Tab-separated table of C-alpha atoms in Angstrom:
chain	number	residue	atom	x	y	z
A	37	UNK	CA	16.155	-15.432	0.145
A	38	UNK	CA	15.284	-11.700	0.555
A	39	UNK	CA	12.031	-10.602	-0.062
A	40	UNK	CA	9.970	-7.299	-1.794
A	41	UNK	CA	8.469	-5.200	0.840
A	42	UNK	CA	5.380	-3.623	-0.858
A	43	UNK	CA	2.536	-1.194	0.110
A	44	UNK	CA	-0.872	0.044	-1.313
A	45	UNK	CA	-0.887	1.604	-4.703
A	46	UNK	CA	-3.319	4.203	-2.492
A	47	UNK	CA	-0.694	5.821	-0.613
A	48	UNK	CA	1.341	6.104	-3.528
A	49	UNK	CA	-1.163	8.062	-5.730
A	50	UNK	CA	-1.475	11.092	-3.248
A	51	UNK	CA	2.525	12.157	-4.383
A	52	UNK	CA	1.777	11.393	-8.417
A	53	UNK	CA	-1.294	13.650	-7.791
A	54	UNK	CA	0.873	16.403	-6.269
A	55	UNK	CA	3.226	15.950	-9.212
A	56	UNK	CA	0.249	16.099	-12.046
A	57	UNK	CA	-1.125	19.390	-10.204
A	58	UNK	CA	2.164	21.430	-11.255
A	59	UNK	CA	2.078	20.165	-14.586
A	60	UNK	CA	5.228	17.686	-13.704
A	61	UNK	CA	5.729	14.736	-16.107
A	62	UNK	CA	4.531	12.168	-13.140
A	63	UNK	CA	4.709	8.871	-15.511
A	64	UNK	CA	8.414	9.308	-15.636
A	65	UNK	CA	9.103	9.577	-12.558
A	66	UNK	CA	7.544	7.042	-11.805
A	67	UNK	CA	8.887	4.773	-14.608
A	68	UNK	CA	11.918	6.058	-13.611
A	69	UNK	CA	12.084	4.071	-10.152
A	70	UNK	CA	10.516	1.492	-11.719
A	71	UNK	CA	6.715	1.876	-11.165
A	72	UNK	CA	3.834	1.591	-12.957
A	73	UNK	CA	3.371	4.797	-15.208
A	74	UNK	CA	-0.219	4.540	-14.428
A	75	UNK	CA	-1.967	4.229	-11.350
A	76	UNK	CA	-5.640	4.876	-12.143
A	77	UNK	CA	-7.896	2.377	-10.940
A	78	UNK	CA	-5.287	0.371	-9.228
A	79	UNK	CA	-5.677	1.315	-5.522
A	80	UNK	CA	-5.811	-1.208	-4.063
A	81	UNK	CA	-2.488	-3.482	-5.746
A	82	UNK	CA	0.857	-3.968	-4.460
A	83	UNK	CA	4.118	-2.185	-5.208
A	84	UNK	CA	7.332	-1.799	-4.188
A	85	UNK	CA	7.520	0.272	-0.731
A	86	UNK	CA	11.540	1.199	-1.559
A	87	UNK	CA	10.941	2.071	-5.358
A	88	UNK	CA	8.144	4.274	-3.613
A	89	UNK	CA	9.888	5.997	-0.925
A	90	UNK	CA	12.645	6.288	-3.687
A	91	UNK	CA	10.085	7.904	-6.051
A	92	UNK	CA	8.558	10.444	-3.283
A	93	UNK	CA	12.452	11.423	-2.926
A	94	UNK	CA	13.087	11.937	-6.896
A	95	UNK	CA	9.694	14.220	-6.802
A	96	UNK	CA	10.946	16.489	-3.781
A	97	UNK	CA	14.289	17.322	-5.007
A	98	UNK	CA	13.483	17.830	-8.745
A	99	UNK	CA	9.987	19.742	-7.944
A	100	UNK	CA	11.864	21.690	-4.566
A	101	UNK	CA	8.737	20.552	-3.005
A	102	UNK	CA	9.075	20.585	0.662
A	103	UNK	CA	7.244	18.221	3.546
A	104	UNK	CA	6.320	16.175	0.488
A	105	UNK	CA	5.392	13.416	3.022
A	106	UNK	CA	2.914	16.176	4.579
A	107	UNK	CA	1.202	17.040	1.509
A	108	UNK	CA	0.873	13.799	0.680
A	109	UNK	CA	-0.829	12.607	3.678
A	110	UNK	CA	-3.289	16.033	3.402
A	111	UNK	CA	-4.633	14.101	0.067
A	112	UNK	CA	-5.323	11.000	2.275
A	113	UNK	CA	-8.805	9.972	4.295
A	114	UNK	CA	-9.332	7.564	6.528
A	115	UNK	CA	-11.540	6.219	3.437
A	116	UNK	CA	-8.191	5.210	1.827
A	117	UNK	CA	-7.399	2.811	4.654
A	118	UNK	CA	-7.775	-1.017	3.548
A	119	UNK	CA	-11.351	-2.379	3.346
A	120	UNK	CA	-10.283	-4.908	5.554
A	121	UNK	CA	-9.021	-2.449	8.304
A	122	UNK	CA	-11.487	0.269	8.486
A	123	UNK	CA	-13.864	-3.124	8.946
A	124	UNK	CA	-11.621	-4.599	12.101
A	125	UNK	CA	-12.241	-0.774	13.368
A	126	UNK	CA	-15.445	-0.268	12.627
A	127	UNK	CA	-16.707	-3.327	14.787
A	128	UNK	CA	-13.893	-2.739	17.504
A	129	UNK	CA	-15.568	-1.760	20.865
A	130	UNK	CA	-13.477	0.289	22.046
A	131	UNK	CA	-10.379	2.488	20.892
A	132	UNK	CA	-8.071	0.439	22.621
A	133	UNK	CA	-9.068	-2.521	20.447
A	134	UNK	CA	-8.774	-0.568	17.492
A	135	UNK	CA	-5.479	0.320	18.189
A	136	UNK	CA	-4.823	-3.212	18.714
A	137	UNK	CA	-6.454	-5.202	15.759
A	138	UNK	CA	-4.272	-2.131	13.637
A	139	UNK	CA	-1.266	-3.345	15.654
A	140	UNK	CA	-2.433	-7.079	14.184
A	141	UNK	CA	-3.225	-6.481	10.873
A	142	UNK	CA	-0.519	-3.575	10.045
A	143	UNK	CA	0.585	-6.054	7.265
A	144	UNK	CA	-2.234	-5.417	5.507
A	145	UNK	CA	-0.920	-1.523	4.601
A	146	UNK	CA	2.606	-2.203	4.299
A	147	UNK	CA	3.939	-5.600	4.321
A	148	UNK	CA	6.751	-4.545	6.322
A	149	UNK	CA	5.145	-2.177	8.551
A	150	UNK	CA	5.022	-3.453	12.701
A	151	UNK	CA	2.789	-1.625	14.760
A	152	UNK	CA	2.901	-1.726	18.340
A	153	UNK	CA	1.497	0.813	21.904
A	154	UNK	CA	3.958	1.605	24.501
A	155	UNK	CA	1.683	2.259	27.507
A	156	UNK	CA	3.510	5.242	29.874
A	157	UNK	CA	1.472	7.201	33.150
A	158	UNK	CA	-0.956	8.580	31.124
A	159	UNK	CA	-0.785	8.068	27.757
A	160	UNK	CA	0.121	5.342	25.510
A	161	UNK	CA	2.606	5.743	21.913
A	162	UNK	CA	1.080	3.814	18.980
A	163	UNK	CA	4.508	3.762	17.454
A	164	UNK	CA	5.202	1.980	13.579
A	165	UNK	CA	8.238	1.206	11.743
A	166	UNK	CA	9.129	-0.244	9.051
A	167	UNK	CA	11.165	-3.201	8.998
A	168	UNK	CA	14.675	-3.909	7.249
A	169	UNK	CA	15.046	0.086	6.682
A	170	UNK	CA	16.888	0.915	9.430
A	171	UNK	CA	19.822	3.898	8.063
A	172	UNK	CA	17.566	4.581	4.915
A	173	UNK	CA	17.540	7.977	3.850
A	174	UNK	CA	14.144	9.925	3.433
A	175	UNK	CA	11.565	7.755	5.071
A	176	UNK	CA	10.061	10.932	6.731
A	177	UNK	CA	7.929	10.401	3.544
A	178	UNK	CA	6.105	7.199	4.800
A	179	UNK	CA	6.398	8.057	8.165
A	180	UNK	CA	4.089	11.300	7.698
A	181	UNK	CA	1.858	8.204	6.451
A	182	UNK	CA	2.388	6.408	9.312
A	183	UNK	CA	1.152	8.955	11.709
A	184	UNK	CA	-1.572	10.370	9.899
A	185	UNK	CA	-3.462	6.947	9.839
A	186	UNK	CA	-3.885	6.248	13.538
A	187	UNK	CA	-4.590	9.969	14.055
A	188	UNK	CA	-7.424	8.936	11.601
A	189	UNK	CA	-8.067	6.091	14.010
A	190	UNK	CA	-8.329	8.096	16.929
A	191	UNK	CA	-10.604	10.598	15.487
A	192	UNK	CA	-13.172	7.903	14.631
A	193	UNK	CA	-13.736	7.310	18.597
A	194	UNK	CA	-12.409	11.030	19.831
A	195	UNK	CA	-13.757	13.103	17.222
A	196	UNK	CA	-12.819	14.906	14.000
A	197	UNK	CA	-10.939	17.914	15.220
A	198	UNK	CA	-8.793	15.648	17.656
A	199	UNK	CA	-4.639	15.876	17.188
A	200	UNK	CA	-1.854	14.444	19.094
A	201	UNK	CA	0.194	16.656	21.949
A	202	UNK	CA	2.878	14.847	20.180
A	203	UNK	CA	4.357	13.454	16.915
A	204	UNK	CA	7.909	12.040	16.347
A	205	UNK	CA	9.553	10.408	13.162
A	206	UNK	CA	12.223	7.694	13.237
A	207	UNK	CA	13.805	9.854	10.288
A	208	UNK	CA	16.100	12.893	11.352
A	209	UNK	CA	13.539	15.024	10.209
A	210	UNK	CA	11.933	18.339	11.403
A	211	UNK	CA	8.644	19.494	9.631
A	212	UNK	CA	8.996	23.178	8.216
A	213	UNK	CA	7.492	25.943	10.021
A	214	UNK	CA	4.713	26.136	7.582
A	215	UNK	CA	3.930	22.477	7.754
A	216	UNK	CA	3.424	22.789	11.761
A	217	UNK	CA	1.663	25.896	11.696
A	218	UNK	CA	-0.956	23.523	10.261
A	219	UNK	CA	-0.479	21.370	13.854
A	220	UNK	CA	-0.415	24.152	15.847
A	221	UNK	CA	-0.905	22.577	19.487
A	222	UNK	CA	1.606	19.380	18.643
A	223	UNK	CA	5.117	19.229	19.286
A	224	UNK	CA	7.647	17.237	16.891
A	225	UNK	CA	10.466	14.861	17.436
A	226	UNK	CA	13.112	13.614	15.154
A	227	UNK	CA	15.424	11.023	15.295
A	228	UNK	CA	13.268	8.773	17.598
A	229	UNK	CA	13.557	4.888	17.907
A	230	UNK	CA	10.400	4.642	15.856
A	231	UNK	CA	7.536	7.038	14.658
A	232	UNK	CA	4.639	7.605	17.098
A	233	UNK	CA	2.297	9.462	18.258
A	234	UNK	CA	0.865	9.799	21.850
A	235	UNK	CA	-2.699	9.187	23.048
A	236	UNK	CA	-4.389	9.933	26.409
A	237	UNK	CA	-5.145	7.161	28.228
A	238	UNK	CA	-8.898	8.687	29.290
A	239	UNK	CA	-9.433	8.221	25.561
A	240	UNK	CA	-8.591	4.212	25.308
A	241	UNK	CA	-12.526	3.263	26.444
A	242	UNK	CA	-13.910	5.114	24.564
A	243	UNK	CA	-16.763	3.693	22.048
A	244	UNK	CA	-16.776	4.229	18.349
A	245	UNK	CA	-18.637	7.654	16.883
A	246	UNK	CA	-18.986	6.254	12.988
A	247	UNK	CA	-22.771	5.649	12.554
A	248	UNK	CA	-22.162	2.673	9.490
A	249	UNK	CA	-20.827	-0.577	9.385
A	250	UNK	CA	-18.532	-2.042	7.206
A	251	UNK	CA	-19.699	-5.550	6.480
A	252	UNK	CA	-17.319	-8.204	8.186
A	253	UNK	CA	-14.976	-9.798	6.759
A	254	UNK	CA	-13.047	-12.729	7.900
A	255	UNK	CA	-10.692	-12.160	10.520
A	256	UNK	CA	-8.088	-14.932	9.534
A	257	UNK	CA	-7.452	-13.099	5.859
A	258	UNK	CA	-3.694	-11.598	5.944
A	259	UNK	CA	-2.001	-9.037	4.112
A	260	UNK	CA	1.080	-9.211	1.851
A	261	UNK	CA	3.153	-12.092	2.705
A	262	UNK	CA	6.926	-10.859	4.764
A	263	UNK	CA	8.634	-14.504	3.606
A	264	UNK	CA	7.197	-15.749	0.139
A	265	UNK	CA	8.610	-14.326	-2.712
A	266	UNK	CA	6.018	-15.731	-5.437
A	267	UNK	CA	3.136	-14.630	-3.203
A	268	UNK	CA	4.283	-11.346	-3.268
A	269	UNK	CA	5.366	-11.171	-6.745
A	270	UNK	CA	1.553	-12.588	-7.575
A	271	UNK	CA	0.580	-9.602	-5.106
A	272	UNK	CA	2.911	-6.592	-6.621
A	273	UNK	CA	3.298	-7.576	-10.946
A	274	UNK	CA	-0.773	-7.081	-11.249
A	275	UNK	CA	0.264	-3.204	-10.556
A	276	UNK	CA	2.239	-3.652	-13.561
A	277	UNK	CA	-0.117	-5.409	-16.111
A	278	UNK	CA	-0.947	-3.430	-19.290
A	279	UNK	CA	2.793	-2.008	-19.083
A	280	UNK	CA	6.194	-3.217	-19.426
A	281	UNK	CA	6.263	-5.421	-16.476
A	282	UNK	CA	9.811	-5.774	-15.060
A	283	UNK	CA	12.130	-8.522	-15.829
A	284	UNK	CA	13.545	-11.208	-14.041
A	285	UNK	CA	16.909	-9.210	-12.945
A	286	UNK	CA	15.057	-6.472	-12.193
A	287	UNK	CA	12.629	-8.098	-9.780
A	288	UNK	CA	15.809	-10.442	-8.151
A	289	UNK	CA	17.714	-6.690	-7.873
A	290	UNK	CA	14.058	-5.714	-6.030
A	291	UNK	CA	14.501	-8.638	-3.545
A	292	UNK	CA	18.377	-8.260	-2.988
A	293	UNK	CA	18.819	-11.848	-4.452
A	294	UNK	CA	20.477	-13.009	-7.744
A	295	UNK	CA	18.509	-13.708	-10.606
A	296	UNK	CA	19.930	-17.222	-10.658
A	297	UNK	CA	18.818	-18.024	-6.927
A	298	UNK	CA	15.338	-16.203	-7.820
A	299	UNK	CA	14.920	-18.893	-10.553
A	300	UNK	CA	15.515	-21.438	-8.516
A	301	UNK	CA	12.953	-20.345	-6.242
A	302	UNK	CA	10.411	-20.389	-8.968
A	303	UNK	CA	11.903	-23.649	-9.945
A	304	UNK	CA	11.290	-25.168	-6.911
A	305	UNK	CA	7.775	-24.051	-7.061
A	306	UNK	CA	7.350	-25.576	-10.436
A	307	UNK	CA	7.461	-21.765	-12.262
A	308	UNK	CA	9.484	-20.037	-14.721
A	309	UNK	CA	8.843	-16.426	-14.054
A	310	UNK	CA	6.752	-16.273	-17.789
A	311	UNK	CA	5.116	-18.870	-16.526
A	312	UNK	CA	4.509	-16.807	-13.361
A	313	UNK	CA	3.421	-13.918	-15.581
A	314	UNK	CA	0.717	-15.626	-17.520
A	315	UNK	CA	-0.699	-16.877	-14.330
A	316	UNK	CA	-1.080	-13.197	-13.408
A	317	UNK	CA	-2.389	-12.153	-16.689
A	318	UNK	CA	-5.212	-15.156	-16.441
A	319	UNK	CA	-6.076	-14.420	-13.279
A	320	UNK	CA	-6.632	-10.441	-13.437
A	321	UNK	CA	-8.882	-11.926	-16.942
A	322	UNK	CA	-10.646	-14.504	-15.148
A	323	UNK	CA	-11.499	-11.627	-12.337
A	324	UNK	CA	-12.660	-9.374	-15.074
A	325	UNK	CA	-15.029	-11.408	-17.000
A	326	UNK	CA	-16.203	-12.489	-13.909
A	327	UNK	CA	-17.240	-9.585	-12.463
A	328	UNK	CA	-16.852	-6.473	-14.713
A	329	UNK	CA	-18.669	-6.195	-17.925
A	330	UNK	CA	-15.793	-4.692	-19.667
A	331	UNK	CA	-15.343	-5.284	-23.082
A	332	UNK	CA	-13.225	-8.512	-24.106
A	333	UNK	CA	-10.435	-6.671	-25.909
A	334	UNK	CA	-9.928	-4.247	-23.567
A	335	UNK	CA	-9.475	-7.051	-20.179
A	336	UNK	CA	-7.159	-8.242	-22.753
A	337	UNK	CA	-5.425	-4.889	-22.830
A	338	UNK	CA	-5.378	-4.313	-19.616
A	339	UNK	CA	-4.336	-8.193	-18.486
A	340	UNK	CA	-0.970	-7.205	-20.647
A	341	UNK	CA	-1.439	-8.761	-23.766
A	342	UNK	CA	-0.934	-6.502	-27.029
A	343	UNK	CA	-3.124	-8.822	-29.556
A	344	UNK	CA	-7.044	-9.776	-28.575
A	345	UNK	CA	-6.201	-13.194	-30.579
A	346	UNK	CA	-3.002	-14.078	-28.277
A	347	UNK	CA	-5.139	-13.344	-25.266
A	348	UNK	CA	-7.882	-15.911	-26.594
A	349	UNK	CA	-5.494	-18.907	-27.185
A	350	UNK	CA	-4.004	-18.526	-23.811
A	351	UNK	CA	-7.063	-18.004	-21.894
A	352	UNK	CA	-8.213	-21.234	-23.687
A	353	UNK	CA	-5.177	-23.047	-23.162
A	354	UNK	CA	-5.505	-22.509	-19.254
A	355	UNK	CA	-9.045	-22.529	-18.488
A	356	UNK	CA	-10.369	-24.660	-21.572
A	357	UNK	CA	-12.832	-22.229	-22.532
A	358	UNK	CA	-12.666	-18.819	-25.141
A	359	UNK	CA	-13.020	-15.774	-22.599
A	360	UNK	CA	-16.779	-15.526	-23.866
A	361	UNK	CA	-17.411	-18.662	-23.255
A	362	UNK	CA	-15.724	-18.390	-19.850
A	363	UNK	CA	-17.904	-15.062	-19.191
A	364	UNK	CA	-21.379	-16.797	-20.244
A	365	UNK	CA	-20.511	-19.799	-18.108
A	366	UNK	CA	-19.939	-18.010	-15.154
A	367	UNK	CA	-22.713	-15.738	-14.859
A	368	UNK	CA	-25.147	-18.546	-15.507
């Protein structure tokens, strides 16, 4: 069956913060394609990369705001980049490598994003797209993303003030003068096989300028799952915990899939999808008392459940212990 493509809750705050800064009602917006009215704290889950896009769109042509996409990615830092990928380039040798374990672990962003380098005479194109979007309208708002984060990468081995000669969109889309007054020495393409940007060869070998590590982390740890549906629903519903999570039909309309054959997937797996959603619930609780020292009823708040006395019998009824005594156990 289909699947959910989903990205990083980070690259979805930047447009909700452009939306709060002109006093726009952001949480229905959001709730409006189906997001989570909230996004504090929650950087690093999982949603929906259409319901996204679709949201970016919604905020451009309600607000009037032009190069949304642009804006957006002016809020972003290389900071915002996974853990695990500013890591991979942090203890990458050269800039070619970089480039390369990005190309690897693109998954980790977007779980439908491919990154790849075209090599030409004397540059190469680190070009992105994402997959199963081909004809979609308005993805010059992720693709703005999409450049700006190996520009990022670049800049950590070729300096801070370093820009492409060139940067082209997939989308039929040509930045406003205003927006590439703010690139002044880089031309822009539209309408190109895939979104890129060019590099200099010369610049390939060269070392890394950032001056601390990140501490490793293992190199076999993937991002979203492209092919399993209840991996990524375990991945994306934890963005939605503490609010009305979708239903069944909702998620199945999500994964262009019937809600019958999306039951049967669960079935298969041994899961109803409330059986599903408690799993979620206990595990974002177990993580909590584990390693926050948040207050009891408010991990059960934010794990989804409405009564502190419902969220004790189920946490029992899974892990055989009250929350306390779960939190007392595992600190000893």
């Amino acid at each position: 069956m289909a699947n959910i493509h989903l990205t990083r809750c980070q690259f979805l705050i930047p447009f909700a913060d452009i939306l709060s800064d002109i006093g726009a009602s952001t949480g229905s917006f959001l709730e409006r394609s189906r997001l989570p009215a909230s996004l504090e704290e929650k950087a690093d889950h999982y949603v929906p990369i259409l319901q996204a896009i679709d949201f970016a769109e919604i905020a451009r042509r309600s607000q009037g705001i032009a190069d949304i996409g642009f804006h957006a990615s002016r809020r972003l830092q290389y900071c915002h980049l996974s853990e695990k990928t500013r890591t991979l380039i942090a203890h990458a040798p050269t800039l070619l490598v970089a480039l390369q374990q990005a190309c690897k672990w693109a998954s980790i962003e977007d779980s439908n994003l491919s990154n790849w380098i075209e090599r030409y005479d004397d540059h190469v194109r680190f070009c992105s797209r994402l997959t199963g979007t081909k004809g979609l309208l308005h993805l010059e708002h992720s693709q703005w993303l999409q450049n700006i984060f190996p520009i990022y990468m670049v800049q950590q081995f070729a300096g801070p003030d370093w820009a492409p000669a060139t940067m082209a969109f997939e989308a039929r889309y040509t930045p406003s003068p205003a927006c590439q007054s703010f690139w002044p020495n880089t031309r822009f393409l539209s309408g190109q096989d895939a979104s890129w940007i060019d590099i200099p060869i010369s610049l390939l070998s060269l070392p890394s300028r950032a001056k601390e590590k990140i501490l490793s982390s293992q190199d076999d740890e993937a991002g979203p799952s492209a092919h399993d549906i209840i991996a990524t629903l375990k991945l994306m519903l934890p963005s939605y915990l503490g609010e009305r999570l979708p239903a069944l039909a909702e998620i199945a309309e999500m994964a262009g899939a019937s809600t019958r054959s999306l039951q049967r997937k669960l079935a298969y797996a041994g899961l109803t999808y409330s059986d599903l959603i408690d799993t979620i619930r206990f595990e974002n609780a177990r993580r909590l008392l584990r390693d926050t020292d948040s207050k009891i009823i408010e991990i059960a708040f934010s794990s989804g459940y409405t009564d502190p006395a419902h969220f004790t019998r189920a946490f029992r009824r899974i892990a055989g212990a009250t929350p306390r005594q779960y939190r007392e156990q595992s600190r000893l």
